Tab-separated table of C-alpha atoms in Angstrom:
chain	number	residue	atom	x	y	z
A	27	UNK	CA	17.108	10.753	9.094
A	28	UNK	CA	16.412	6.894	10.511
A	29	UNK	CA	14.846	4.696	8.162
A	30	UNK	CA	12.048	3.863	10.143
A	31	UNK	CA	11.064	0.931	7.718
A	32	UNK	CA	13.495	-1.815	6.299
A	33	UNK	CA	11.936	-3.661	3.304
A	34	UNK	CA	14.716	-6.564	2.290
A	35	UNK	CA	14.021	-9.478	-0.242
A	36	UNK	CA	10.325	-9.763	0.514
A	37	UNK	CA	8.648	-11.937	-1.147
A	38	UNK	CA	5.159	-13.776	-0.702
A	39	UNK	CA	3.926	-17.207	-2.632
A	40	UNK	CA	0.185	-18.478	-2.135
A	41	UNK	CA	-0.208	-21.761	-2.174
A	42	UNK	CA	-3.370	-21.669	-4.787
A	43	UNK	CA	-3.846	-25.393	-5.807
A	44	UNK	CA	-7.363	-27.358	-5.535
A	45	UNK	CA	-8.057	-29.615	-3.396
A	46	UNK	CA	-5.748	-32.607	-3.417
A	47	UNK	CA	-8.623	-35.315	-4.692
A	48	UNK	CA	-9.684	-32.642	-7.666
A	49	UNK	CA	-5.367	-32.778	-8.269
A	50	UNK	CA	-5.302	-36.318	-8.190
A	51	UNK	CA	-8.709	-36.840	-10.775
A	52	UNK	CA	-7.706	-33.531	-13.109
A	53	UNK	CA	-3.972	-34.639	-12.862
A	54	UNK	CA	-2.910	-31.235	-11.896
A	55	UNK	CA	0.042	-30.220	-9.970
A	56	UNK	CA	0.045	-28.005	-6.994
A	57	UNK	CA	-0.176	-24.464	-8.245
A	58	UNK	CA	1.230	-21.229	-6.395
A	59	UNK	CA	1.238	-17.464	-6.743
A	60	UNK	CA	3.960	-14.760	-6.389
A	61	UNK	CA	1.874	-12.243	-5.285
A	62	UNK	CA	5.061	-9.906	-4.429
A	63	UNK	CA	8.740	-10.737	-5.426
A	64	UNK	CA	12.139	-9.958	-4.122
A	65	UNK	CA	11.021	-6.082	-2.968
A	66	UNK	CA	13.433	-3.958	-1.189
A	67	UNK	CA	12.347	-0.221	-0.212
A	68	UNK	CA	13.576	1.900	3.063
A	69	UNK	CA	10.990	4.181	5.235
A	70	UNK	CA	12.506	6.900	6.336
A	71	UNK	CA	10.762	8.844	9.518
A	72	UNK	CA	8.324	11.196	9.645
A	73	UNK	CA	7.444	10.441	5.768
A	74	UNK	CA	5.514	9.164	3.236
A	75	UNK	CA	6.360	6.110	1.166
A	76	UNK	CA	4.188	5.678	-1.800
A	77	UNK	CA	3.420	2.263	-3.255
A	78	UNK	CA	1.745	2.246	-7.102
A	79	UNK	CA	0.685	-0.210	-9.422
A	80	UNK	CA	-2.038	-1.781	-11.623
A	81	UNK	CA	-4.213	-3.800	-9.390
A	82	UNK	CA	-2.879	-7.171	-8.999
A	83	UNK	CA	0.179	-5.355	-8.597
A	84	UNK	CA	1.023	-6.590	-4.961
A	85	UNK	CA	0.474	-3.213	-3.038
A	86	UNK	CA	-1.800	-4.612	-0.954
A	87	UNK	CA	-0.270	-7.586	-0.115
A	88	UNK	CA	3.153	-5.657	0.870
A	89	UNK	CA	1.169	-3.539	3.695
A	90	UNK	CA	-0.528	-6.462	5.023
A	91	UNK	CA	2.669	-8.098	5.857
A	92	UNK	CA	4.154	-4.687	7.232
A	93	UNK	CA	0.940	-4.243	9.677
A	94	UNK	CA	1.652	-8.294	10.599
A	95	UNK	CA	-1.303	-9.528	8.814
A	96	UNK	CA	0.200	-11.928	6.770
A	97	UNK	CA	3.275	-13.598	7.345
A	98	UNK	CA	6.443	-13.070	4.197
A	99	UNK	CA	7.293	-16.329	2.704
A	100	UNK	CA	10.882	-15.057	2.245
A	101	UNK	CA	12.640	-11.821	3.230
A	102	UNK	CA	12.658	-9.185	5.781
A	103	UNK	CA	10.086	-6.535	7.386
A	104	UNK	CA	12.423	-4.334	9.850
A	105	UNK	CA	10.529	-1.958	12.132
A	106	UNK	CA	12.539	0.241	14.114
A	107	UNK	CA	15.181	-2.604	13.804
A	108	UNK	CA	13.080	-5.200	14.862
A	109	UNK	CA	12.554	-8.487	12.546
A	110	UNK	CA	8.764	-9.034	12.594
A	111	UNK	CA	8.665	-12.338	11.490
A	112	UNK	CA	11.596	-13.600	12.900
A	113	UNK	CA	12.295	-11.817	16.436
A	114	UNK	CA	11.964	-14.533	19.391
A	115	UNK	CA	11.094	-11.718	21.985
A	116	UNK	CA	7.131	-11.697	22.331
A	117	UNK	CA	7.071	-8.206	24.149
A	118	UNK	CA	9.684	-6.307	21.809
A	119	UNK	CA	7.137	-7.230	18.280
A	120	UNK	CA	4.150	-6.617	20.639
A	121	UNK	CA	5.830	-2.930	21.549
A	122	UNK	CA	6.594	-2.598	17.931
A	123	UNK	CA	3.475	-3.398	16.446
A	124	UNK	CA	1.516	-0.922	18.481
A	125	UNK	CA	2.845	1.564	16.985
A	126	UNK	CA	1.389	0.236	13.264
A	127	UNK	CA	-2.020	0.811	12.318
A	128	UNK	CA	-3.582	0.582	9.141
A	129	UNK	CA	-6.385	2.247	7.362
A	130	UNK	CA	-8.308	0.015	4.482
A	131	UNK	CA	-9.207	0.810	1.292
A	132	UNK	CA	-13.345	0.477	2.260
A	133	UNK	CA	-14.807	2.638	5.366
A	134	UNK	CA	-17.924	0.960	5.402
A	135	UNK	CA	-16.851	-2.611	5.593
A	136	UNK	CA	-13.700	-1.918	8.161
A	137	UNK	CA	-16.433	-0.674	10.477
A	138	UNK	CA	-18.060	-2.557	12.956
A	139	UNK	CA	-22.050	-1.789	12.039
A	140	UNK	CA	-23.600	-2.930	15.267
A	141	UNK	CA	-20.930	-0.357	17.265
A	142	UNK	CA	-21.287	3.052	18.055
A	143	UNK	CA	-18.218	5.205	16.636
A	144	UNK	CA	-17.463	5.687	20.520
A	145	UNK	CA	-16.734	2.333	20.766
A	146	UNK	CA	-14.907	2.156	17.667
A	147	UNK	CA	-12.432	4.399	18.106
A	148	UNK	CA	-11.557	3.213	21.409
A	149	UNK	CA	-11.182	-0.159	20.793
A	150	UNK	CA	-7.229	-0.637	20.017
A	151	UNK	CA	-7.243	1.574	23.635
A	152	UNK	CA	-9.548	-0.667	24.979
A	153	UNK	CA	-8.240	-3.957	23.684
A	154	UNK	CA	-4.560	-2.676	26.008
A	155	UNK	CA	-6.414	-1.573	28.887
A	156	UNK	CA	-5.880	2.002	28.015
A	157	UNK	CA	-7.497	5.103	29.559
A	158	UNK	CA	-10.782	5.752	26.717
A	159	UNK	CA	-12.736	8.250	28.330
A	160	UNK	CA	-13.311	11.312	26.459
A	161	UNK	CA	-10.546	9.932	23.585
A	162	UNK	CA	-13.511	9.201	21.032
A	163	UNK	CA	-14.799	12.882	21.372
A	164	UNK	CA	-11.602	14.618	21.239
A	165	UNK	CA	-10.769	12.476	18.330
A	166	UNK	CA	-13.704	12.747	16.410
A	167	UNK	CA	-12.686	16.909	16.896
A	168	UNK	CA	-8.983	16.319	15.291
A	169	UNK	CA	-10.342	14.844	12.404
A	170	UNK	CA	-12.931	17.469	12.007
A	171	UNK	CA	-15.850	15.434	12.868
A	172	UNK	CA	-18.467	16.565	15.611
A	173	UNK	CA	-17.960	15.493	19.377
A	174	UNK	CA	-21.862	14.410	19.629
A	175	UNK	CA	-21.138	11.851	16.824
A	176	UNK	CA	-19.577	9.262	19.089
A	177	UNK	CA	-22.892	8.205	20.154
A	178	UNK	CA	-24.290	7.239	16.453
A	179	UNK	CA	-23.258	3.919	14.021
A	180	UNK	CA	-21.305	4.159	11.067
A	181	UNK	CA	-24.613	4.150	8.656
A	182	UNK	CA	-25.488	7.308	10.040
A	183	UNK	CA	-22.439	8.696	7.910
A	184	UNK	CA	-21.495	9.702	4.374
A	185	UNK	CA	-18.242	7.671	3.034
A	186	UNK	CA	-16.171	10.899	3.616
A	187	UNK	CA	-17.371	10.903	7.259
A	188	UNK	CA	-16.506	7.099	7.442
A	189	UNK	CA	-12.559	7.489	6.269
A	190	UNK	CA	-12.350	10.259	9.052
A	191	UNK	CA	-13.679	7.895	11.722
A	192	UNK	CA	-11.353	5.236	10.255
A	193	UNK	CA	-8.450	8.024	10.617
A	194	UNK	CA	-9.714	8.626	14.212
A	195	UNK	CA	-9.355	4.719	14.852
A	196	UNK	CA	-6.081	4.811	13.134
A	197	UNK	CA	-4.861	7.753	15.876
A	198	UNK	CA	-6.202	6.440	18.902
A	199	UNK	CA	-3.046	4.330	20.219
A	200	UNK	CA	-0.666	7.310	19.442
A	201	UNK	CA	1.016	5.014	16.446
A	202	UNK	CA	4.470	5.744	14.543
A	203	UNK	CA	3.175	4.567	11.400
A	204	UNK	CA	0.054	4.346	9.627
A	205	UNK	CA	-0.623	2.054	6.512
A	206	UNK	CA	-2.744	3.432	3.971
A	207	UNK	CA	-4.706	1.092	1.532
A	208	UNK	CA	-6.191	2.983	-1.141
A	209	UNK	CA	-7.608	5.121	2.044
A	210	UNK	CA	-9.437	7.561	-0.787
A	211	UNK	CA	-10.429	5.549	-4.281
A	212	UNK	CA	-13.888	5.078	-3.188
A	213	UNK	CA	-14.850	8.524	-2.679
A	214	UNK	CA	-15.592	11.802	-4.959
A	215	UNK	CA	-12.682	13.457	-5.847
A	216	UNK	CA	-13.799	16.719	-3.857
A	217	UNK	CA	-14.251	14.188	-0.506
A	218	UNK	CA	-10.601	13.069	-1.248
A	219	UNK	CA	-8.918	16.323	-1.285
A	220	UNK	CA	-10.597	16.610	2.462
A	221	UNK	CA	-9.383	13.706	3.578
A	222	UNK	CA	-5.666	13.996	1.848
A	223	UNK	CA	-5.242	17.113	3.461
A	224	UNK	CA	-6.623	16.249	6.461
A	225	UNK	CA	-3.693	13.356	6.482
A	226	UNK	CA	-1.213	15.837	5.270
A	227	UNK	CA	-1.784	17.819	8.637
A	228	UNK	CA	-1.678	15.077	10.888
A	229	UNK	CA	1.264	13.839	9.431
A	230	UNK	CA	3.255	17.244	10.039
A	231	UNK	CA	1.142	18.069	13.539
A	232	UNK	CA	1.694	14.084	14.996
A	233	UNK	CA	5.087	13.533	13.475
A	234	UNK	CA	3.788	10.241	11.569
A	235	UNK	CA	5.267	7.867	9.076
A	236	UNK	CA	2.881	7.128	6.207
A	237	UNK	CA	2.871	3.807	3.857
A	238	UNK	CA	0.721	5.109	1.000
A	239	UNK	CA	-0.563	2.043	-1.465
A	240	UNK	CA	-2.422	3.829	-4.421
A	241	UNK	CA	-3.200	3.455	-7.970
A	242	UNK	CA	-3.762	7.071	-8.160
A	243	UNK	CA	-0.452	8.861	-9.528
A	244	UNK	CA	-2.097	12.331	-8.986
A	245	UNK	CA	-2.095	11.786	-5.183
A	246	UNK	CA	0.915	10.566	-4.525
A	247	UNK	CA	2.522	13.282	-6.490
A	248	UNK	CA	1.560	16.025	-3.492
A	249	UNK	CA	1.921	13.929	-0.594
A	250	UNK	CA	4.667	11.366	-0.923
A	251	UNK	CA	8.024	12.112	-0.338
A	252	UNK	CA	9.181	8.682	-2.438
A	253	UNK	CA	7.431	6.539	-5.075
A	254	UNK	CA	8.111	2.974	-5.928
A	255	UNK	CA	6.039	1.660	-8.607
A	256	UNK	CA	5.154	-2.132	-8.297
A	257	UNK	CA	4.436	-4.767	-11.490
A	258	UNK	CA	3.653	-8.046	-10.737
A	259	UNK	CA	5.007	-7.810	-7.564
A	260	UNK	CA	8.530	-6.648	-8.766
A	261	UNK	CA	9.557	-3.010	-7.991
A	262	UNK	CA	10.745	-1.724	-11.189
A	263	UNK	CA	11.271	1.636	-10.423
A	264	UNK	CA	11.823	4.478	-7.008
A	265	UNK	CA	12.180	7.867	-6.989
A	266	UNK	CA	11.433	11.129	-5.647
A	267	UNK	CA	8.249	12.778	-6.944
A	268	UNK	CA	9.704	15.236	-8.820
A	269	UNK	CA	12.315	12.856	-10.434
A	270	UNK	CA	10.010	10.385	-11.275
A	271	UNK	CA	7.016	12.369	-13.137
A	272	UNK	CA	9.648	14.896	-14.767
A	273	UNK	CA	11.984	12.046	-15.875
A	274	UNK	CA	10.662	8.282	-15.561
A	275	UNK	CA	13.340	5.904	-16.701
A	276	UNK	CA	11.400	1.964	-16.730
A	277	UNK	CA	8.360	1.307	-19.880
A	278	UNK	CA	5.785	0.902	-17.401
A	279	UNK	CA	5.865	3.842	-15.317
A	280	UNK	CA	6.423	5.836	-18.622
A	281	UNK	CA	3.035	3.916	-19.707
A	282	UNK	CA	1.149	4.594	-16.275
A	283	UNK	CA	2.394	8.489	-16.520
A	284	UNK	CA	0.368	8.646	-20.099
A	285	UNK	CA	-2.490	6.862	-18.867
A	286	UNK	CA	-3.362	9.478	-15.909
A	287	UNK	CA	-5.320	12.128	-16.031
A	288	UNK	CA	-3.994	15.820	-16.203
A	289	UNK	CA	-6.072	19.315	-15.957
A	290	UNK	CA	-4.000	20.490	-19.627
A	291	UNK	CA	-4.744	17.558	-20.951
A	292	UNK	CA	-7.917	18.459	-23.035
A	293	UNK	CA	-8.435	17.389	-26.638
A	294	UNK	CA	-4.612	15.225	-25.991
A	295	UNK	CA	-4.633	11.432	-28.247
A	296	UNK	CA	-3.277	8.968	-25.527
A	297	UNK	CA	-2.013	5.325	-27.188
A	298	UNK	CA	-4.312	3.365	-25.041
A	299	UNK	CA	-2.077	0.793	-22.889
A	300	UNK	CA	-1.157	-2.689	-24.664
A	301	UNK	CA	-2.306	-5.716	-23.010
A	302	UNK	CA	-2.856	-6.570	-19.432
A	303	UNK	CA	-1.134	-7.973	-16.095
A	304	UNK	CA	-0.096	-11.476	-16.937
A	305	UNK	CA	-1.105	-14.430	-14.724
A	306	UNK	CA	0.691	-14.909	-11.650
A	307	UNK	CA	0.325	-17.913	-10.998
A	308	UNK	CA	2.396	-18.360	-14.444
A	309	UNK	CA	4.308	-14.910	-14.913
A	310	UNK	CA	6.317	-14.313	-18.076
A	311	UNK	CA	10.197	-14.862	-17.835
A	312	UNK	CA	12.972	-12.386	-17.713
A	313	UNK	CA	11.297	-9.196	-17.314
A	314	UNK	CA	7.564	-9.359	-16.327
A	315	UNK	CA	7.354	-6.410	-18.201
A	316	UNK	CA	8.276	-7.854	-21.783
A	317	UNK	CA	5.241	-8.870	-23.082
A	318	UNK	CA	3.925	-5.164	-23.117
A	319	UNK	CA	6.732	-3.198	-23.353
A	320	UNK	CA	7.643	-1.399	-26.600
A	321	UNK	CA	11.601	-1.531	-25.966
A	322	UNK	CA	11.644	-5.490	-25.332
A	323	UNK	CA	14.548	-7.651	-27.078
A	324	UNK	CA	15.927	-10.909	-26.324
A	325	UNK	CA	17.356	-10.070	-23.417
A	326	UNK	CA	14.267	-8.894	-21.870
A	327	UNK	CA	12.336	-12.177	-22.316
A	328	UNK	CA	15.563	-14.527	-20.995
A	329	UNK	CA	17.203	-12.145	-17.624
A	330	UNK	CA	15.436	-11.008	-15.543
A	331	UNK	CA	16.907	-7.218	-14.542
A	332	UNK	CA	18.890	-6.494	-11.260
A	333	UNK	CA	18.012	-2.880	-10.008
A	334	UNK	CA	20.656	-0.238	-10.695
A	335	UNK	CA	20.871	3.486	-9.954
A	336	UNK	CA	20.977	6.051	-12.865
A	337	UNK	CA	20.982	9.323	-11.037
A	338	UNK	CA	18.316	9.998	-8.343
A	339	UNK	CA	16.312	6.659	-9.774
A	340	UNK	CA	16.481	2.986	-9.079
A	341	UNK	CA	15.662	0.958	-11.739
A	342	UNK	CA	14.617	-2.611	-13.075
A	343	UNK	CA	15.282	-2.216	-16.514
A	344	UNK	CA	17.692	-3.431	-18.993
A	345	UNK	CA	17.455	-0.714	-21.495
A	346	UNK	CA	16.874	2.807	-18.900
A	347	UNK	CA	18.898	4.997	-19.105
């Protein structure tokens, strides 16, 4: 299998500071934060990547970039070979790009409320000069969605309904790879199953490469086919599925693992977790894990660690084994 997707060294500082008179009277210097650090990862075809991580983590950040929405302050984004941020032919990123779409974390608000869903869907079509008529309907059909609702507005809809429309969108220019944002946290857990397995299917019946950013370990357990768990913008551990819930080698994946919710789980004590994400815009030294990790010595708080393979797992940590 191709690796579709070529993560190298990316990295992405915001430049945070106030304004330069409130600097000047405060005496402050400029201030910037790493929202995401030195990340490699691969994408191989026809499956699903799986990004997880507290919030803050730099998930988020990390698919914007992929989809072109932000620009990487260091580092590479390869798409089927091609250097997004760096490629001097106009009509080779264009091609490229066309073949990304994204689906956000909110159906409501990544809907246009004065459209009809017709017009919607058909607008990354539309926007290329594409044929649209009929596309909506049969769309709105794949996703399991009535034909007739291409003439209403995204109000008219429950927030399960919504995420299907926003699938439809997704699916309208044909792409290689879709982008994920938290595409189910804000809906009931039985509307999520729907709409996992409804992405499941079009995956396998479409051929499509998923990016996956979550929070939720219990869905990326059944649909992705490789996890890499993010921590302050640092990925500190990748694996397969299996590998990584049966045998997690880095503190905070261990800690997220014990924190999630399980169906045996009644009556269990779970140490609640210690402490919270440090600032960014001032992140700890050596490890970024250190000040909440249970196994943190001296070296932890001075190096920071390189990542290194113990089996089937790549890992940032010093003491893994």
């Amino acid at each position: 299998m191709n690796a579709y997707v070529s993560v190298k060294a990316l990295t992405r500082i915001f430049d945070v500071s106030k304004p330069w008179l409130n600097r000047i009277i405060e005496r402050r210097q400029k201030a910037f934060l790493t929202a995401v650090s030195e990340v490699d990862f691969q994408i191989e075809e026809r499956t699903t990547y799986a990004l997880v991580g507290e919030s803050g983590s730099g998930k988020s950040t990390i698919g914007r970039m992929l989809v072109g929405l932000l620009r990487p302050s260091d580092g590479e984004v390869e798409v089927e070979g091609v250097n997004l941020a760096t490629e001097t032919n106009a009509d080779k990123v264009a091609e490229v790009r066309s073949n990304i779409q994204m689906i956000f974390q909110d159906p409501y608000a990544s809907l246009n409320p004065r459209w009809r869903v017709r017009d919607i869907i058909a607008e990354p079509v539309a926007a290329r000069g594409g044929e649209t008529e009929g596309l909506a309907e049969r769309l709105l059909q794949q996703v399991g969605l009535h034909a007739s609702d291409a003439g209403k507005y995204p109000h008219e809809f429950s927030g399960g309904q919504r995420q299907r429309i926003c699938i439809a969108r997704a699916l309208a220019s044909e792409p290689k790879l879709i982008v994920c944002d938290e595409p189910t946290s804000a809906l009931d857990v039985s509307v999520q199953a729907q709409v996992l397995n409804l992405m499941s299917d079009l995956k396998d019946d479409l051929g499509l490469t998923y990016l996956l950013i979550t929070h939720d370990l219990t869905v990326v357990r059944h649909m992705a086919d490789r996890i890499g768990v993010l921590y302050l913008g640092r990925l500190v551990e990748e694996a397969d599925p299996k590998v990584l819930f049966e045998t997690p080698k880095h503190p905070y994946t261990q800690m997220l693992l014990d924190a999630a919710p399980r169906t045996d789980g009644f009556g269990r004590e779970v140490e609640p977790s210690q402490g919270e994400i440090p600032d960014p815009i001032n992140p700890p030294s050596g490890c970024a894990f250190h000040p909440r990790c249970p196994i943190a010595t001296d070296l932890c708080r001075c190096d920071r660690p390189v990542q290194r393979k113990i089996g089937d797992t790549v890992v940032a940590c010093h003491h893994a084994t």
